[in-house]
Coordinates of C-alpha atoms in Angstrom, one line a residue:
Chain O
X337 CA 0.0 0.0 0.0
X338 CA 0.9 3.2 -1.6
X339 CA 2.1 5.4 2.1
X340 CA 1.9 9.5 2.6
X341 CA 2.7 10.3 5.8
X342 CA 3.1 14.6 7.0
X343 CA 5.5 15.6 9.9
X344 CA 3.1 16.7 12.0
X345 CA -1.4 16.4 12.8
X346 CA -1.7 19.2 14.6
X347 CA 0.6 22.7 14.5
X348 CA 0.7 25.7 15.9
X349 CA 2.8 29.1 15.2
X350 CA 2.5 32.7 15.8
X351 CA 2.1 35.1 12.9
X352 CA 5.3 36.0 11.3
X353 CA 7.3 32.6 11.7
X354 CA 8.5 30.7 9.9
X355 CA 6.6 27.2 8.9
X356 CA 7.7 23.8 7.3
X357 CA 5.6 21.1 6.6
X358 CA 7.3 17.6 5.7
X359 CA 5.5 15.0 3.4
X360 CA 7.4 11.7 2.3
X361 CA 5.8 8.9 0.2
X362 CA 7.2 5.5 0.1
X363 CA 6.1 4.3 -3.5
X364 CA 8.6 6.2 -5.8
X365 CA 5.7 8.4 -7.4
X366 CA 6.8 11.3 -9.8
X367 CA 4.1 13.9 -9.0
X368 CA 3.4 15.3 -5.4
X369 CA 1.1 17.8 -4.2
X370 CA 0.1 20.2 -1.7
X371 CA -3.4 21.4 -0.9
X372 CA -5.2 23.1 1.5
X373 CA -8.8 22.5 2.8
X374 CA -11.1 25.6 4.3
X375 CA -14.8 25.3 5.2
X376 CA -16.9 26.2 2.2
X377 CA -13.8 26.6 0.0
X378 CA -13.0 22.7 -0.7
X379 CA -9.9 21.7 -1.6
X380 CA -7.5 23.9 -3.0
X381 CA -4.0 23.0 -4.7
X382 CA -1.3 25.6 -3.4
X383 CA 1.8 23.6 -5.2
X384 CA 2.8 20.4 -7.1
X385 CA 5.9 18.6 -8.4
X386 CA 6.3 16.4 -11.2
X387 CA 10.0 15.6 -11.0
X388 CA 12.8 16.7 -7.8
X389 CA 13.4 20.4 -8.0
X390 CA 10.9 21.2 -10.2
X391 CA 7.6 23.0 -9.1
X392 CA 4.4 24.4 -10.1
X393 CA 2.1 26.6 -9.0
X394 CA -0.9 25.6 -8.3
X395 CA -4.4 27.8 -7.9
X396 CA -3.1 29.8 -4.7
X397 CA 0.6 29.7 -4.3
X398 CA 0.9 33.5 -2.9
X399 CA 2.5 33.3 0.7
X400 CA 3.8 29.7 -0.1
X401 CA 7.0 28.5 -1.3
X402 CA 8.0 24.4 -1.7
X403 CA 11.3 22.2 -2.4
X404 CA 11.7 19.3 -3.6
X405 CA 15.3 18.0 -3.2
X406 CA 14.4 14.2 -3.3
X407 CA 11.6 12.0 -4.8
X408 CA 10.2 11.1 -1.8
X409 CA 9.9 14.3 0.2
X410 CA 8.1 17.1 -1.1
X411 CA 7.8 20.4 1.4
X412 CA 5.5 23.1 1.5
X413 CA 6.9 26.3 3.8
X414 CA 4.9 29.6 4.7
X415 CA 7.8 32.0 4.5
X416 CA 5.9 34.9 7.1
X417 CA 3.0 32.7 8.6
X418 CA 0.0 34.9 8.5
X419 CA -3.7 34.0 10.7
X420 CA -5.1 33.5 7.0
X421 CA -3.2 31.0 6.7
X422 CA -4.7 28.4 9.2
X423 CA -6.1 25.9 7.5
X424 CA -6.0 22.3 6.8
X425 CA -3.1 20.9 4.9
X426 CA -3.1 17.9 3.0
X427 CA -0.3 16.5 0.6
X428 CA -0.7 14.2 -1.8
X429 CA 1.2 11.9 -4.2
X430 CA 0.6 10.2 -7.6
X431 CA 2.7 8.1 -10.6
X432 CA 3.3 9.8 -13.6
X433 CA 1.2 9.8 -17.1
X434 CA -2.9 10.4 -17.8
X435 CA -4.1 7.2 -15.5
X436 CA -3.4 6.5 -12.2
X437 CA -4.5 6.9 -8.4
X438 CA -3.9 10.1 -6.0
X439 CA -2.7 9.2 -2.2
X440 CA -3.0 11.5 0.3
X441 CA -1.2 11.9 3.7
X442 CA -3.8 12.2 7.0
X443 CA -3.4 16.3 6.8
X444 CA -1.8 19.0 9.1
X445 CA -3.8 21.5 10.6
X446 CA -2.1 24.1 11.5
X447 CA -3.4 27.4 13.5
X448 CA -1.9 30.9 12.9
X449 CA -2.1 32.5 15.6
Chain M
X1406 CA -11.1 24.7 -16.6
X1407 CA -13.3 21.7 -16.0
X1408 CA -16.7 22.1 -13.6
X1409 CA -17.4 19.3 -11.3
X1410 CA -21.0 19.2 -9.3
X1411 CA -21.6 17.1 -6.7
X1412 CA -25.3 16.1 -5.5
X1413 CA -26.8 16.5 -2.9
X1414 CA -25.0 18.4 -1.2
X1415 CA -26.1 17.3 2.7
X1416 CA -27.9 13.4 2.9
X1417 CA -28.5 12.1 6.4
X1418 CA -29.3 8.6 6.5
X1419 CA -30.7 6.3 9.4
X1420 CA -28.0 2.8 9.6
X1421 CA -28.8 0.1 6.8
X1422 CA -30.4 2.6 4.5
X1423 CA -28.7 3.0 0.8
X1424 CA -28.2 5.7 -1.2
X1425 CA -26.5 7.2 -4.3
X1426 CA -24.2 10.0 -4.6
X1427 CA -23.9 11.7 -8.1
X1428 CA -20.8 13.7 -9.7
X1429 CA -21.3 15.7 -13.0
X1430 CA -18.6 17.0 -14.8
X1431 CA -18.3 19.3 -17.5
X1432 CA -15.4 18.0 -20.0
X1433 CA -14.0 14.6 -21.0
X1434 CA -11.9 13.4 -18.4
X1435 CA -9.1 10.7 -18.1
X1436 CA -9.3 10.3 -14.6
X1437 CA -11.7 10.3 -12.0
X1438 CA -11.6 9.3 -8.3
X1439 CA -13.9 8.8 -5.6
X1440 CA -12.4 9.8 -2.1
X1441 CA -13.8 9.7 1.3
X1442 CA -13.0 12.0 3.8
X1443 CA -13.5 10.7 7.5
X1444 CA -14.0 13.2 10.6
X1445 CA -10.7 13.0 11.2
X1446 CA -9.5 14.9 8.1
X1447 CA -7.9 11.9 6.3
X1448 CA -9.2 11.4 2.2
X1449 CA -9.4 8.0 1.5
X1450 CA -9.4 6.2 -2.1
X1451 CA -12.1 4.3 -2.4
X1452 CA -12.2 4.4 -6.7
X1453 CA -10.2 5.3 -9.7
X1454 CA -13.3 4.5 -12.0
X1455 CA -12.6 6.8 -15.6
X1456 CA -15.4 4.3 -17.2
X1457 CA -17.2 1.2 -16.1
X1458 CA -18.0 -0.2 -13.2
X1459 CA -16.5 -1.5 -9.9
X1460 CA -17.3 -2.9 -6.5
X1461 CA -15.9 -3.2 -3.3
X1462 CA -17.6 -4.6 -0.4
X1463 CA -20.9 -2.5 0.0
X1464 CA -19.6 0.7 -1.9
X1465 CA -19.7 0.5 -6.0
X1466 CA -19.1 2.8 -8.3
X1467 CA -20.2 3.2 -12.2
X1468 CA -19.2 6.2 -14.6
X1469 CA -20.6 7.4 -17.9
X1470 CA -18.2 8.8 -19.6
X1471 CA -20.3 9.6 -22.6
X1472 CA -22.5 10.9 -20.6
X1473 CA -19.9 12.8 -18.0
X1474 CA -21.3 12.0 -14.9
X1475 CA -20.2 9.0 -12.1
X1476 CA -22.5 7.7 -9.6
X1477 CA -21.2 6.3 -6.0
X1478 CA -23.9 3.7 -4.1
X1479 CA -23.7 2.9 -0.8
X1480 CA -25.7 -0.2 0.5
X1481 CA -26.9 -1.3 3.9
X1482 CA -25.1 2.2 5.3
X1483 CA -23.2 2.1 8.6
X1484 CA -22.2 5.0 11.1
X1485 CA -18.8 4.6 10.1
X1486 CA -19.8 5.6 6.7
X1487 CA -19.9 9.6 7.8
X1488 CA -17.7 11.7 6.5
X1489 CA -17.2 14.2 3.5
X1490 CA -17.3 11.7 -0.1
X1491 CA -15.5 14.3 -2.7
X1492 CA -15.6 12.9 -6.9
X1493 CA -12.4 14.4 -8.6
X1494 CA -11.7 14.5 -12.3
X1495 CA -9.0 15.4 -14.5
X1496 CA -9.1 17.0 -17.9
X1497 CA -8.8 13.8 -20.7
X1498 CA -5.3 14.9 -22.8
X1499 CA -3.4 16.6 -19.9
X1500 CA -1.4 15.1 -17.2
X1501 CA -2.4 18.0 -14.7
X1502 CA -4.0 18.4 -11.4
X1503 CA -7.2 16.9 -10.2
X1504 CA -10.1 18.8 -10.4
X1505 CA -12.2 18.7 -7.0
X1506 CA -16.1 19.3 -6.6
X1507 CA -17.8 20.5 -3.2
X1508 CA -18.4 16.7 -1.9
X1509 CA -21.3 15.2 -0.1
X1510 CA -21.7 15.4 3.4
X1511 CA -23.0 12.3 4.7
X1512 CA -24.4 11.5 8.2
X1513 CA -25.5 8.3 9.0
X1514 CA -27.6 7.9 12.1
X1515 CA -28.3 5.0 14.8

């Protein structure tokens, strides 16, 4: 079974820090993602990765930056943490080409405080 | 970009009922999943269904591509069943991101 996990459930930070969230998958998939999920908003794609160190934006990447130095680990950091940005996050991962399935990683929610 | 609807919107359900949870989408599509999303904020695969049919224990799943909707039954439902059920779709001839509609919130009761 395909495995996402994220560094952390639960997170909380004060406005202006600094903020890294970690997701690793374990089945050697090309593409990984980063969303975030808001009542009423659904889910929303901030950033995803098709190959290590490459990156694209995604609907709402303002305030967010990512790396991807290996396959398996795919980060999303909040450069200047602002209270708009607490949400839920959720990473994702998928193989490459037109089919195949989207894992996702049991979410980080972070509060802004 | 690609619309996808997702009816109804709200279904509570008392235990052992069954019921059917539509997605409509506006494109072709090359991919569509069915997640579920428990109250603990985890998505959960439960179909990658672009066409056809398939089954798995008391959930089942059929798409019309054709006809660009999906449908997602759910028989004899159970309490664990709850959660948020969200179709997603992407855009036949690309390679890009999933497409997400609004889900289904589902409540199943005692």
């Amino acid at each position: 079974d395909v495995k996402v996990t994220q560094s952390s459930r639960y997170l909380v930070k004060r406005t202006g820090e600094k903020v890294f969230l970690e997701c690793v998958q374990d089945m050697d998939h090309e593409n990984m993602f980063w969303y975030r999920q808001d009542p009423g908003l659904g889910l929303r794609l901030i950033y995803f990765s098709y190959d290590v160190k490459m990156k694209e934006k995604g609907d709402i990447p303002e305030g967010y930056s990512v790396s991807r130095e290996k396959k398996e680990r795919f980060s999303l950091i909040l450069e200047s943490a602002s209270t708009n940005q607490t949400s839920m996050y959720l990473c994702a991962s998928r193989s490459s080409g037109t089919s195949g399935t989207q894992f996702f990683g049991p979410g980080t929610r972070l509060t802004v405080l | 970009g690609i619309q996808v609807e997702q009816s109804p919107p709200d279904l509570i359900l008392q235990e052992g009922a069954n019921s059917t949870l539509r997605c409509n989408f506006s494109d072709s599509v090359n991919n569509l999943q069915w997640f579920h999303q428990n109250p603990w904020g985890q998505l959960i695969n439960l179909f990658y269904i672009p066409s056809g049919t398939k089954q798995n224990g008391r959930l089942s799943a059929t798409t019309v591509a054709t006809e660009r909707y999906s449908l997602l039954y759910i028989s004899s439902s159970q309490t664990t069943d709850s959660g948020v059920y969200f179709c997603a779709v992407r855009l036949a001839g690309t390679a890009s991101k999933l497409t997400f509609g609004t889900g289904t919130r589902l409540q199943v009761t005692l």
